């Protein structure tokens, strides 16, 4: 557990540094974090999806602690008709991510973080939130940072992640 936390902290600090560099125009707003310790490498016997989700949670919370609004996106079902599906490695990940203990309940360490600073979505332009007033007259703040978990292509033109990913990138604009 200590070793995992060490990697999580390093990744969260690197993500924050990249967001800061992006906001200063030093780097592009399209970034990729590749983490290859054994527990997050699907080709290893020790692969554990929980480690990837814990890492994502740590990064999202670390960014939210800097008053950044973070949208964590997991690829949804793709394809058409009977050829609809989700990549095997991502099946159920969105549900697990939302059911994790974020310590966000009343009286806990990250109280109120979910919904206000950390939100969940899928990959596509429909999941990019810009500032607006909702139907109840309440101001909704835009997402500042988007974390996309392992977007993957599937076989077939209708199952390609490229289209939804390009549309999302265009909708995001210059935000990281």
Short mmCIF file of N, CA and C in Angstrom, two decimals:
data_model
loop_
_atom_site.label_atom_id
_atom_site.label_comp_id
_atom_site.label_asym_id
_atom_site.label_seq_id
_atom_site.Cartn_x
_atom_site.Cartn_y
_atom_site.Cartn_z
N UNK A 1 0.83 -1.20 0.00
CA UNK A 1 0.00 0.00 0.00
C UNK A 1 0.88 1.26 0.00
N UNK A 2 1.96 1.26 0.78
CA UNK A 2 2.84 2.42 0.83
C UNK A 2 3.46 2.70 -0.53
N UNK A 3 3.88 1.65 -1.21
CA UNK A 3 4.51 1.83 -2.53
C UNK A 3 3.50 2.38 -3.53
N UNK A 4 2.28 1.85 -3.50
CA UNK A 4 1.24 2.37 -4.39
C UNK A 4 1.00 3.85 -4.13
N UNK A 5 0.89 4.23 -2.86
CA UNK A 5 0.65 5.64 -2.51
C UNK A 5 1.78 6.52 -3.02
N UNK A 6 3.00 6.02 -2.98
CA UNK A 6 4.16 6.74 -3.50
C UNK A 6 3.97 7.03 -5.00
N UNK A 7 3.55 6.02 -5.77
CA UNK A 7 3.31 6.21 -7.20
C UNK A 7 2.13 7.17 -7.43
N UNK A 8 1.08 7.02 -6.64
CA UNK A 8 -0.09 7.91 -6.78
C UNK A 8 0.31 9.36 -6.56
N UNK A 9 1.07 9.61 -5.51
CA UNK A 9 1.49 10.98 -5.20
C UNK A 9 2.37 11.55 -6.31
N UNK A 10 3.29 10.73 -6.82
CA UNK A 10 4.14 11.19 -7.92
C UNK A 10 3.31 11.54 -9.15
N UNK A 11 2.35 10.69 -9.49
CA UNK A 11 1.50 10.92 -10.66
C UNK A 11 0.63 12.16 -10.47
N UNK A 12 0.07 12.34 -9.27
CA UNK A 12 -0.77 13.50 -9.00
C UNK A 12 0.03 14.80 -9.08
N UNK A 13 1.24 14.78 -8.54
CA UNK A 13 2.10 15.97 -8.62
C UNK A 13 2.48 16.27 -10.07
N UNK A 14 2.78 15.22 -10.85
CA UNK A 14 3.13 15.41 -12.26
C UNK A 14 1.94 15.97 -13.04
N UNK A 15 0.74 15.48 -12.76
CA UNK A 15 -0.45 15.98 -13.45
C UNK A 15 -0.69 17.45 -13.13
N UNK A 16 -0.55 17.81 -11.86
CA UNK A 16 -0.74 19.21 -11.47
C UNK A 16 0.31 20.09 -12.13
N UNK A 17 1.55 19.66 -12.14
CA UNK A 17 2.61 20.43 -12.79
C UNK A 17 2.34 20.61 -14.28
N UNK A 18 1.83 19.57 -14.92
CA UNK A 18 1.50 19.66 -16.35
C UNK A 18 0.35 20.64 -16.58
N UNK A 19 -0.65 20.63 -15.71
CA UNK A 19 -1.77 21.57 -15.85
C UNK A 19 -1.28 23.01 -15.67
N UNK A 20 -0.40 23.22 -14.71
CA UNK A 20 0.17 24.56 -14.50
C UNK A 20 0.97 25.00 -15.71
N UNK A 21 1.83 24.11 -16.23
CA UNK A 21 2.62 24.43 -17.42
C UNK A 21 1.73 24.72 -18.61
N UNK A 22 0.63 23.99 -18.73
CA UNK A 22 -0.31 24.22 -19.82
C UNK A 22 -0.96 25.60 -19.69
N UNK A 23 -1.36 25.96 -18.48
CA UNK A 23 -2.02 27.25 -18.27
C UNK A 23 -1.07 28.42 -18.54
N UNK A 24 0.24 28.16 -18.44
CA UNK A 24 1.24 29.19 -18.72
C UNK A 24 1.70 29.15 -20.18
N UNK A 25 1.11 28.26 -20.97
CA UNK A 25 1.44 28.16 -22.39
C UNK A 25 2.77 27.47 -22.68
N UNK A 26 3.33 26.79 -21.71
CA UNK A 26 4.62 26.12 -21.90
C UNK A 26 4.49 24.79 -22.64
N UNK A 27 3.34 24.14 -22.50
CA UNK A 27 3.10 22.86 -23.17
C UNK A 27 1.69 22.84 -23.74
N UNK A 28 1.45 21.87 -24.60
CA UNK A 28 0.13 21.68 -25.20
C UNK A 28 -0.88 21.27 -24.14
N UNK A 29 -2.13 21.48 -24.45
CA UNK A 29 -3.17 21.06 -23.51
C UNK A 29 -3.58 19.60 -23.73
N UNK A 30 -2.95 18.92 -24.64
CA UNK A 30 -3.21 17.50 -24.87
C UNK A 30 -2.05 16.71 -24.27
N UNK A 31 -2.30 16.03 -23.18
CA UNK A 31 -1.24 15.34 -22.45
C UNK A 31 -1.60 13.88 -22.26
N UNK A 32 -0.59 13.07 -22.09
CA UNK A 32 -0.78 11.64 -21.87
C UNK A 32 0.09 11.20 -20.71
N UNK A 33 -0.52 10.53 -19.76
CA UNK A 33 0.24 9.98 -18.65
C UNK A 33 0.26 8.47 -18.84
N UNK A 34 1.45 7.93 -18.96
CA UNK A 34 1.58 6.48 -19.12
C UNK A 34 2.25 5.93 -17.86
N UNK A 35 1.51 5.13 -17.14
CA UNK A 35 1.98 4.56 -15.88
C UNK A 35 2.12 3.06 -16.09
N UNK A 36 3.30 2.53 -15.86
CA UNK A 36 3.52 1.12 -16.18
C UNK A 36 4.07 0.29 -15.03
N UNK A 37 3.72 0.62 -13.80
CA UNK A 37 4.13 -0.31 -12.75
C UNK A 37 3.23 -1.54 -12.85
N UNK A 38 3.69 -2.71 -12.37
CA UNK A 38 3.03 -3.98 -12.68
C UNK A 38 1.53 -4.05 -12.46
N UNK A 39 1.01 -3.43 -11.42
CA UNK A 39 -0.42 -3.55 -11.13
C UNK A 39 -1.32 -2.86 -12.14
N UNK A 40 -0.79 -1.96 -12.97
CA UNK A 40 -1.63 -1.30 -13.97
C UNK A 40 -1.25 -1.72 -15.39
N UNK A 41 -0.45 -2.76 -15.52
CA UNK A 41 -0.05 -3.28 -16.82
C UNK A 41 -0.89 -4.52 -17.12
N UNK A 42 -1.84 -4.44 -18.07
CA UNK A 42 -2.74 -5.56 -18.33
C UNK A 42 -2.03 -6.84 -18.79
N UNK A 43 -0.79 -6.73 -19.26
CA UNK A 43 -0.09 -7.93 -19.71
C UNK A 43 0.58 -8.67 -18.55
N UNK A 44 0.53 -8.13 -17.37
CA UNK A 44 1.15 -8.77 -16.20
C UNK A 44 0.09 -9.55 -15.40
N UNK A 45 0.53 -10.56 -14.69
CA UNK A 45 -0.37 -11.37 -13.86
C UNK A 45 -0.96 -10.58 -12.70
N UNK A 46 -0.27 -9.52 -12.31
CA UNK A 46 -0.69 -8.76 -11.13
C UNK A 46 -1.61 -7.59 -11.47
N UNK A 47 -2.14 -7.52 -12.71
CA UNK A 47 -3.01 -6.40 -13.11
C UNK A 47 -4.19 -6.28 -12.16
N UNK A 48 -4.47 -5.04 -11.75
CA UNK A 48 -5.54 -4.76 -10.81
C UNK A 48 -6.21 -3.45 -11.22
N UNK A 49 -7.44 -3.51 -11.68
CA UNK A 49 -8.15 -2.31 -12.13
C UNK A 49 -8.33 -1.33 -10.98
N UNK A 50 -8.43 -1.83 -9.77
CA UNK A 50 -8.58 -0.96 -8.60
C UNK A 50 -7.41 0.00 -8.44
N UNK A 51 -6.23 -0.44 -8.83
CA UNK A 51 -5.06 0.43 -8.74
C UNK A 51 -5.20 1.60 -9.69
N UNK A 52 -5.65 1.34 -10.91
CA UNK A 52 -5.86 2.41 -11.88
C UNK A 52 -6.93 3.39 -11.39
N UNK A 53 -7.98 2.86 -10.79
CA UNK A 53 -9.05 3.73 -10.29
C UNK A 53 -8.60 4.53 -9.07
N UNK A 54 -7.82 3.92 -8.18
CA UNK A 54 -7.27 4.65 -7.03
C UNK A 54 -6.34 5.77 -7.51
N UNK A 55 -5.53 5.47 -8.51
CA UNK A 55 -4.64 6.48 -9.09
C UNK A 55 -5.44 7.64 -9.67
N UNK A 56 -6.48 7.32 -10.41
CA UNK A 56 -7.34 8.35 -11.00
C UNK A 56 -7.98 9.20 -9.90
N UNK A 57 -8.47 8.56 -8.86
CA UNK A 57 -9.07 9.29 -7.74
C UNK A 57 -8.06 10.24 -7.10
N UNK A 58 -6.84 9.76 -6.88
CA UNK A 58 -5.80 10.59 -6.27
C UNK A 58 -5.51 11.82 -7.13
N UNK A 59 -5.38 11.62 -8.44
CA UNK A 59 -5.10 12.74 -9.34
C UNK A 59 -6.26 13.73 -9.34
N UNK A 60 -7.49 13.22 -9.45
CA UNK A 60 -8.66 14.10 -9.48
C UNK A 60 -8.78 14.91 -8.20
N UNK A 61 -8.58 14.28 -7.06
CA UNK A 61 -8.69 14.99 -5.78
C UNK A 61 -7.56 16.02 -5.66
N UNK A 62 -6.36 15.66 -6.07
CA UNK A 62 -5.22 16.58 -5.98
C UNK A 62 -5.48 17.83 -6.83
N UNK A 63 -6.04 17.65 -8.02
CA UNK A 63 -6.36 18.79 -8.88
C UNK A 63 -7.52 19.60 -8.28
N UNK A 64 -8.52 18.92 -7.74
CA UNK A 64 -9.66 19.61 -7.14
C UNK A 64 -9.25 20.43 -5.92
N UNK A 65 -8.23 19.96 -5.20
CA UNK A 65 -7.73 20.71 -4.04
C UNK A 65 -7.12 22.04 -4.46
N UNK A 66 -6.81 22.18 -5.74
CA UNK A 66 -6.28 23.45 -6.27
C UNK A 66 -7.41 24.30 -6.88
N UNK A 67 -8.65 23.98 -6.51
CA UNK A 67 -9.85 24.67 -7.02
C UNK A 67 -10.05 24.50 -8.51
N UNK A 68 -9.61 23.38 -9.05
CA UNK A 68 -9.86 23.06 -10.45
C UNK A 68 -11.04 22.09 -10.52
N UNK A 69 -11.92 22.31 -11.47
CA UNK A 69 -13.05 21.41 -11.67
C UNK A 69 -12.61 20.33 -12.65
N UNK A 70 -12.73 19.09 -12.22
CA UNK A 70 -12.19 17.95 -12.96
C UNK A 70 -13.33 17.06 -13.44
N UNK A 71 -13.30 16.71 -14.71
CA UNK A 71 -14.26 15.74 -15.25
C UNK A 71 -13.48 14.46 -15.56
N UNK A 72 -13.86 13.38 -14.90
CA UNK A 72 -13.23 12.07 -15.12
C UNK A 72 -14.10 11.31 -16.12
N UNK A 73 -13.52 10.99 -17.27
CA UNK A 73 -14.28 10.39 -18.37
C UNK A 73 -13.80 8.96 -18.65
N UNK A 74 -14.76 8.06 -18.79
CA UNK A 74 -14.49 6.68 -19.15
C UNK A 74 -15.27 6.40 -20.43
N UNK A 75 -14.61 5.76 -21.36
CA UNK A 75 -15.23 5.43 -22.64
C UNK A 75 -16.49 4.60 -22.42
N UNK A 76 -17.56 5.03 -23.06
CA UNK A 76 -18.83 4.32 -22.95
C UNK A 76 -18.96 3.28 -24.05
N UNK A 77 -20.14 2.74 -24.17
CA UNK A 77 -20.42 1.74 -25.19
C UNK A 77 -20.32 2.36 -26.57
N UNK A 78 -19.76 1.61 -27.50
CA UNK A 78 -19.59 2.10 -28.87
C UNK A 78 -20.12 1.06 -29.83
N UNK A 79 -20.30 1.47 -31.08
CA UNK A 79 -20.76 0.56 -32.12
C UNK A 79 -22.21 0.78 -32.44
N UNK A 80 -22.72 -0.07 -33.32
CA UNK A 80 -24.09 0.05 -33.79
C UNK A 80 -24.76 -1.32 -33.76
N UNK A 81 -26.01 -1.35 -33.32
CA UNK A 81 -26.79 -2.59 -33.34
C UNK A 81 -26.19 -3.69 -32.50
N UNK A 82 -26.11 -4.89 -33.10
CA UNK A 82 -25.58 -6.03 -32.35
C UNK A 82 -24.08 -5.93 -32.15
N UNK A 83 -23.44 -4.97 -32.81
CA UNK A 83 -22.00 -4.77 -32.68
C UNK A 83 -21.66 -3.71 -31.64
N UNK A 84 -22.58 -3.44 -30.74
CA UNK A 84 -22.35 -2.47 -29.68
C UNK A 84 -21.58 -3.14 -28.55
N UNK A 85 -20.64 -2.40 -27.99
CA UNK A 85 -19.88 -2.97 -26.88
C UNK A 85 -18.90 -1.98 -26.29
N UNK A 86 -18.28 -2.39 -25.21
CA UNK A 86 -17.26 -1.62 -24.52
C UNK A 86 -15.99 -2.45 -24.53
N UNK A 87 -14.83 -1.82 -24.70
CA UNK A 87 -13.59 -2.60 -24.62
C UNK A 87 -13.53 -3.39 -23.30
N UNK A 88 -13.10 -4.63 -23.40
CA UNK A 88 -13.08 -5.55 -22.25
C UNK A 88 -12.41 -4.93 -21.01
N UNK A 89 -11.31 -4.23 -21.21
CA UNK A 89 -10.57 -3.66 -20.08
C UNK A 89 -11.35 -2.56 -19.38
N UNK A 90 -12.34 -1.95 -20.06
CA UNK A 90 -13.07 -0.83 -19.47
C UNK A 90 -14.49 -1.19 -19.03
N UNK A 91 -14.87 -2.44 -19.24
CA UNK A 91 -16.21 -2.86 -18.89
C UNK A 91 -16.44 -2.72 -17.39
N UNK A 92 -17.40 -1.92 -17.00
CA UNK A 92 -17.73 -1.71 -15.59
C UNK A 92 -16.90 -0.67 -14.88
N UNK A 93 -15.90 -0.10 -15.55
CA UNK A 93 -15.00 0.86 -14.89
C UNK A 93 -15.74 2.12 -14.45
N UNK A 94 -16.63 2.64 -15.29
CA UNK A 94 -17.36 3.86 -14.93
C UNK A 94 -18.18 3.65 -13.66
N UNK A 95 -18.83 2.52 -13.56
CA UNK A 95 -19.63 2.21 -12.37
C UNK A 95 -18.75 2.08 -11.13
N UNK A 96 -17.64 1.35 -11.26
CA UNK A 96 -16.72 1.19 -10.14
C UNK A 96 -16.18 2.54 -9.67
N UNK A 97 -15.83 3.39 -10.62
CA UNK A 97 -15.27 4.70 -10.30
C UNK A 97 -16.24 5.53 -9.47
N UNK A 98 -17.51 5.50 -9.85
CA UNK A 98 -18.51 6.28 -9.14
C UNK A 98 -18.88 5.68 -7.79
N UNK A 99 -18.68 4.38 -7.62
CA UNK A 99 -19.02 3.72 -6.35
C UNK A 99 -17.86 3.71 -5.36
N UNK A 100 -16.69 4.16 -5.80
CA UNK A 100 -15.53 4.19 -4.90
C UNK A 100 -15.76 5.13 -3.73
N UNK A 101 -15.02 4.92 -2.68
CA UNK A 101 -15.10 5.81 -1.52
C UNK A 101 -14.21 7.02 -1.78
N UNK A 102 -14.83 8.14 -2.06
CA UNK A 102 -14.10 9.38 -2.34
C UNK A 102 -13.95 10.22 -1.07
N UNK A 103 -14.40 9.70 0.08
CA UNK A 103 -14.37 10.45 1.33
C UNK A 103 -15.06 11.81 1.15
N UNK A 104 -16.20 11.79 0.43
CA UNK A 104 -16.87 13.03 0.05
C UNK A 104 -18.19 13.25 0.76
N UNK A 105 -18.53 12.38 1.69
CA UNK A 105 -19.78 12.54 2.43
C UNK A 105 -19.62 13.59 3.53
N UNK A 106 -20.74 13.97 4.11
CA UNK A 106 -20.73 14.98 5.16
C UNK A 106 -19.81 14.58 6.30
N UNK A 107 -18.92 15.50 6.68
CA UNK A 107 -18.00 15.27 7.77
C UNK A 107 -16.71 14.56 7.37
N UNK A 108 -16.60 14.13 6.12
CA UNK A 108 -15.39 13.44 5.68
C UNK A 108 -14.39 14.42 5.07
N UNK A 109 -13.20 13.94 4.83
CA UNK A 109 -12.08 14.76 4.38
C UNK A 109 -12.38 15.56 3.10
N UNK A 110 -13.04 14.96 2.14
CA UNK A 110 -13.31 15.63 0.85
C UNK A 110 -14.79 15.97 0.70
N UNK A 111 -15.40 16.38 1.78
CA UNK A 111 -16.84 16.67 1.79
C UNK A 111 -17.22 17.64 0.66
N UNK A 112 -18.23 17.24 -0.12
CA UNK A 112 -18.78 18.10 -1.16
C UNK A 112 -17.98 18.16 -2.44
N UNK A 113 -16.92 17.37 -2.55
CA UNK A 113 -16.06 17.45 -3.73
C UNK A 113 -16.74 16.87 -4.98
N UNK A 114 -17.53 15.80 -4.79
CA UNK A 114 -18.21 15.18 -5.93
C UNK A 114 -19.38 16.04 -6.38
N UNK A 115 -19.46 16.25 -7.67
CA UNK A 115 -20.52 17.07 -8.22
C UNK A 115 -20.12 18.53 -8.37
N UNK A 116 -19.37 19.02 -7.39
CA UNK A 116 -18.93 20.41 -7.45
C UNK A 116 -17.55 20.54 -8.09
N UNK A 117 -16.60 19.73 -7.66
CA UNK A 117 -15.24 19.82 -8.20
C UNK A 117 -14.82 18.59 -8.99
N UNK A 118 -15.41 17.46 -8.70
CA UNK A 118 -15.12 16.24 -9.46
C UNK A 118 -16.44 15.72 -10.01
N UNK A 119 -16.48 15.57 -11.32
CA UNK A 119 -17.68 15.07 -12.00
C UNK A 119 -17.28 13.90 -12.88
N UNK A 120 -18.27 13.11 -13.26
CA UNK A 120 -18.01 11.94 -14.09
C UNK A 120 -18.69 12.11 -15.44
N UNK A 121 -18.11 11.49 -16.45
CA UNK A 121 -18.69 11.56 -17.78
C UNK A 121 -18.11 10.47 -18.66
N UNK A 122 -18.42 10.58 -19.93
CA UNK A 122 -17.90 9.64 -20.93
C UNK A 122 -17.13 10.45 -21.96
N UNK A 123 -16.63 9.78 -22.96
CA UNK A 123 -15.88 10.47 -24.00
C UNK A 123 -16.84 10.91 -25.09
N UNK A 124 -16.81 12.19 -25.42
CA UNK A 124 -17.68 12.77 -26.44
C UNK A 124 -17.98 14.21 -26.11
N UNK A 125 -18.37 14.97 -27.12
CA UNK A 125 -18.62 16.40 -26.92
C UNK A 125 -19.78 16.68 -25.96
N UNK A 126 -20.70 15.73 -25.83
CA UNK A 126 -21.84 15.92 -24.94
C UNK A 126 -21.44 15.95 -23.46
N UNK A 127 -20.22 15.52 -23.17
CA UNK A 127 -19.76 15.46 -21.78
C UNK A 127 -18.81 16.60 -21.43
N UNK A 128 -18.74 17.59 -22.28
CA UNK A 128 -17.95 18.79 -22.01
C UNK A 128 -18.90 19.85 -21.49
N UNK A 129 -18.66 20.30 -20.26
CA UNK A 129 -19.54 21.28 -19.63
C UNK A 129 -18.88 22.65 -19.66
N UNK A 130 -19.59 23.62 -20.21
CA UNK A 130 -19.15 25.01 -20.19
C UNK A 130 -20.01 25.76 -19.18
N UNK A 131 -19.55 26.91 -18.74
CA UNK A 131 -20.33 27.71 -17.78
C UNK A 131 -21.70 28.03 -18.37
N UNK A 132 -22.72 27.85 -17.54
CA UNK A 132 -24.08 28.17 -17.96
C UNK A 132 -24.98 28.24 -16.73
N UNK A 133 -26.20 28.68 -16.95
CA UNK A 133 -27.21 28.71 -15.90
C UNK A 133 -28.15 27.52 -16.14
N UNK A 134 -28.35 26.67 -15.13
CA UNK A 134 -29.21 25.50 -15.32
C UNK A 134 -30.68 25.88 -15.24
N UNK A 135 -31.55 24.89 -15.38
CA UNK A 135 -33.00 25.13 -15.41
C UNK A 135 -33.54 25.68 -14.10
N UNK A 136 -32.79 25.53 -13.01
CA UNK A 136 -33.22 26.05 -11.71
C UNK A 136 -32.65 27.43 -11.43
N UNK A 137 -31.93 28.01 -12.41
CA UNK A 137 -31.35 29.33 -12.25
C UNK A 137 -30.02 29.34 -11.52
N UNK A 138 -29.44 28.17 -11.32
CA UNK A 138 -28.17 28.05 -10.62
C UNK A 138 -27.02 28.04 -11.62
N UNK A 139 -25.94 28.77 -11.29
CA UNK A 139 -24.79 28.82 -12.19
C UNK A 139 -24.01 27.52 -12.12
N UNK A 140 -23.72 26.95 -13.28
CA UNK A 140 -22.92 25.74 -13.38
C UNK A 140 -21.56 26.15 -13.94
N UNK A 141 -20.51 25.83 -13.20
CA UNK A 141 -19.16 26.20 -13.62
C UNK A 141 -18.64 25.21 -14.66
N UNK A 142 -17.77 25.68 -15.54
CA UNK A 142 -17.21 24.80 -16.55
C UNK A 142 -16.15 23.87 -15.96
N UNK A 143 -15.92 22.77 -16.64
CA UNK A 143 -14.85 21.86 -16.24
C UNK A 143 -13.53 22.49 -16.64
N UNK A 144 -12.54 22.41 -15.75
CA UNK A 144 -11.23 22.98 -16.04
C UNK A 144 -10.26 21.95 -16.62
N UNK A 145 -10.35 20.72 -16.13
CA UNK A 145 -9.43 19.66 -16.53
C UNK A 145 -10.24 18.40 -16.83
N UNK A 146 -9.82 17.68 -17.86
CA UNK A 146 -10.47 16.44 -18.25
C UNK A 146 -9.48 15.29 -18.11
N UNK A 147 -9.88 14.26 -17.36
CA UNK A 147 -9.07 13.05 -17.24
C UNK A 147 -9.80 11.95 -18.00
N UNK A 148 -9.19 11.46 -19.06
CA UNK A 148 -9.77 10.39 -19.87
C UNK A 148 -9.05 9.10 -19.53
N UNK A 149 -9.80 8.11 -19.10
CA UNK A 149 -9.19 6.84 -18.68
C UNK A 149 -9.14 5.89 -19.87
N UNK A 150 -7.94 5.61 -20.33
CA UNK A 150 -7.65 4.56 -21.32
C UNK A 150 -8.60 4.49 -22.51
N UNK A 151 -8.76 5.57 -23.29
CA UNK A 151 -9.63 5.44 -24.48
C UNK A 151 -9.02 4.42 -25.44
N UNK A 152 -9.85 3.54 -25.97
CA UNK A 152 -9.37 2.47 -26.84
C UNK A 152 -10.26 2.31 -28.06
N UNK A 153 -9.64 2.01 -29.19
CA UNK A 153 -10.37 1.69 -30.40
C UNK A 153 -10.88 0.27 -30.34
N UNK A 154 -11.97 0.04 -31.05
CA UNK A 154 -12.48 -1.31 -31.23
C UNK A 154 -12.53 -1.56 -32.73
N UNK A 155 -12.66 -2.79 -33.14
CA UNK A 155 -12.69 -3.14 -34.55
C UNK A 155 -13.97 -2.61 -35.18
N UNK A 156 -13.83 -2.00 -36.36
CA UNK A 156 -14.99 -1.50 -37.09
C UNK A 156 -15.06 0.01 -37.09
N UNK A 157 -15.52 0.57 -38.19
CA UNK A 157 -15.59 2.02 -38.35
C UNK A 157 -16.54 2.66 -37.34
N UNK A 158 -17.69 2.04 -37.10
CA UNK A 158 -18.66 2.61 -36.18
C UNK A 158 -18.20 2.50 -34.72
N UNK A 159 -17.18 1.69 -34.48
CA UNK A 159 -16.70 1.48 -33.12
C UNK A 159 -15.43 2.26 -32.82
N UNK A 160 -15.02 3.12 -33.71
CA UNK A 160 -13.79 3.87 -33.53
C UNK A 160 -13.96 4.96 -32.48
N UNK A 161 -12.99 5.10 -31.62
CA UNK A 161 -12.99 6.14 -30.58
C UNK A 161 -12.55 7.48 -31.17
N UNK A 162 -11.94 7.46 -32.34
CA UNK A 162 -11.34 8.66 -32.94
C UNK A 162 -12.37 9.78 -33.12
N UNK A 163 -13.52 9.49 -33.69
CA UNK A 163 -14.55 10.52 -33.92
C UNK A 163 -15.00 11.21 -32.64
N UNK A 164 -15.51 10.44 -31.67
CA UNK A 164 -15.94 11.06 -30.41
C UNK A 164 -14.81 11.79 -29.68
N UNK A 165 -13.60 11.25 -29.77
CA UNK A 165 -12.46 11.87 -29.13
C UNK A 165 -12.12 13.21 -29.79
N UNK A 166 -12.14 13.26 -31.13
CA UNK A 166 -11.88 14.51 -31.85
C UNK A 166 -12.94 15.55 -31.53
N UNK A 167 -14.20 15.14 -31.51
CA UNK A 167 -15.29 16.08 -31.18
C UNK A 167 -15.12 16.63 -29.77
N UNK A 168 -14.72 15.77 -28.84
CA UNK A 168 -14.52 16.21 -27.46
C UNK A 168 -13.37 17.20 -27.38
N UNK A 169 -12.28 16.92 -28.08
CA UNK A 169 -11.12 17.81 -28.08
C UNK A 169 -11.51 19.18 -28.63
N UNK A 170 -12.30 19.22 -29.68
CA UNK A 170 -12.74 20.49 -30.25
C UNK A 170 -13.63 21.26 -29.26
N UNK A 171 -14.52 20.54 -28.58
CA UNK A 171 -15.43 21.17 -27.63
C UNK A 171 -14.68 21.70 -26.39
N UNK A 172 -13.62 21.01 -26.00
CA UNK A 172 -12.84 21.40 -24.83
C UNK A 172 -12.07 22.69 -25.10
N UNK A 173 -11.61 22.86 -26.33
CA UNK A 173 -10.84 24.07 -26.67
C UNK A 173 -9.45 23.99 -26.09
N UNK A 174 -9.03 25.04 -25.36
CA UNK A 174 -7.65 25.08 -24.86
C UNK A 174 -7.50 24.63 -23.42
N UNK A 175 -8.56 24.04 -22.86
CA UNK A 175 -8.45 23.53 -21.49
C UNK A 175 -7.68 22.21 -21.47
N UNK A 176 -6.92 21.94 -20.39
CA UNK A 176 -6.18 20.65 -20.32
C UNK A 176 -7.11 19.46 -20.08
#
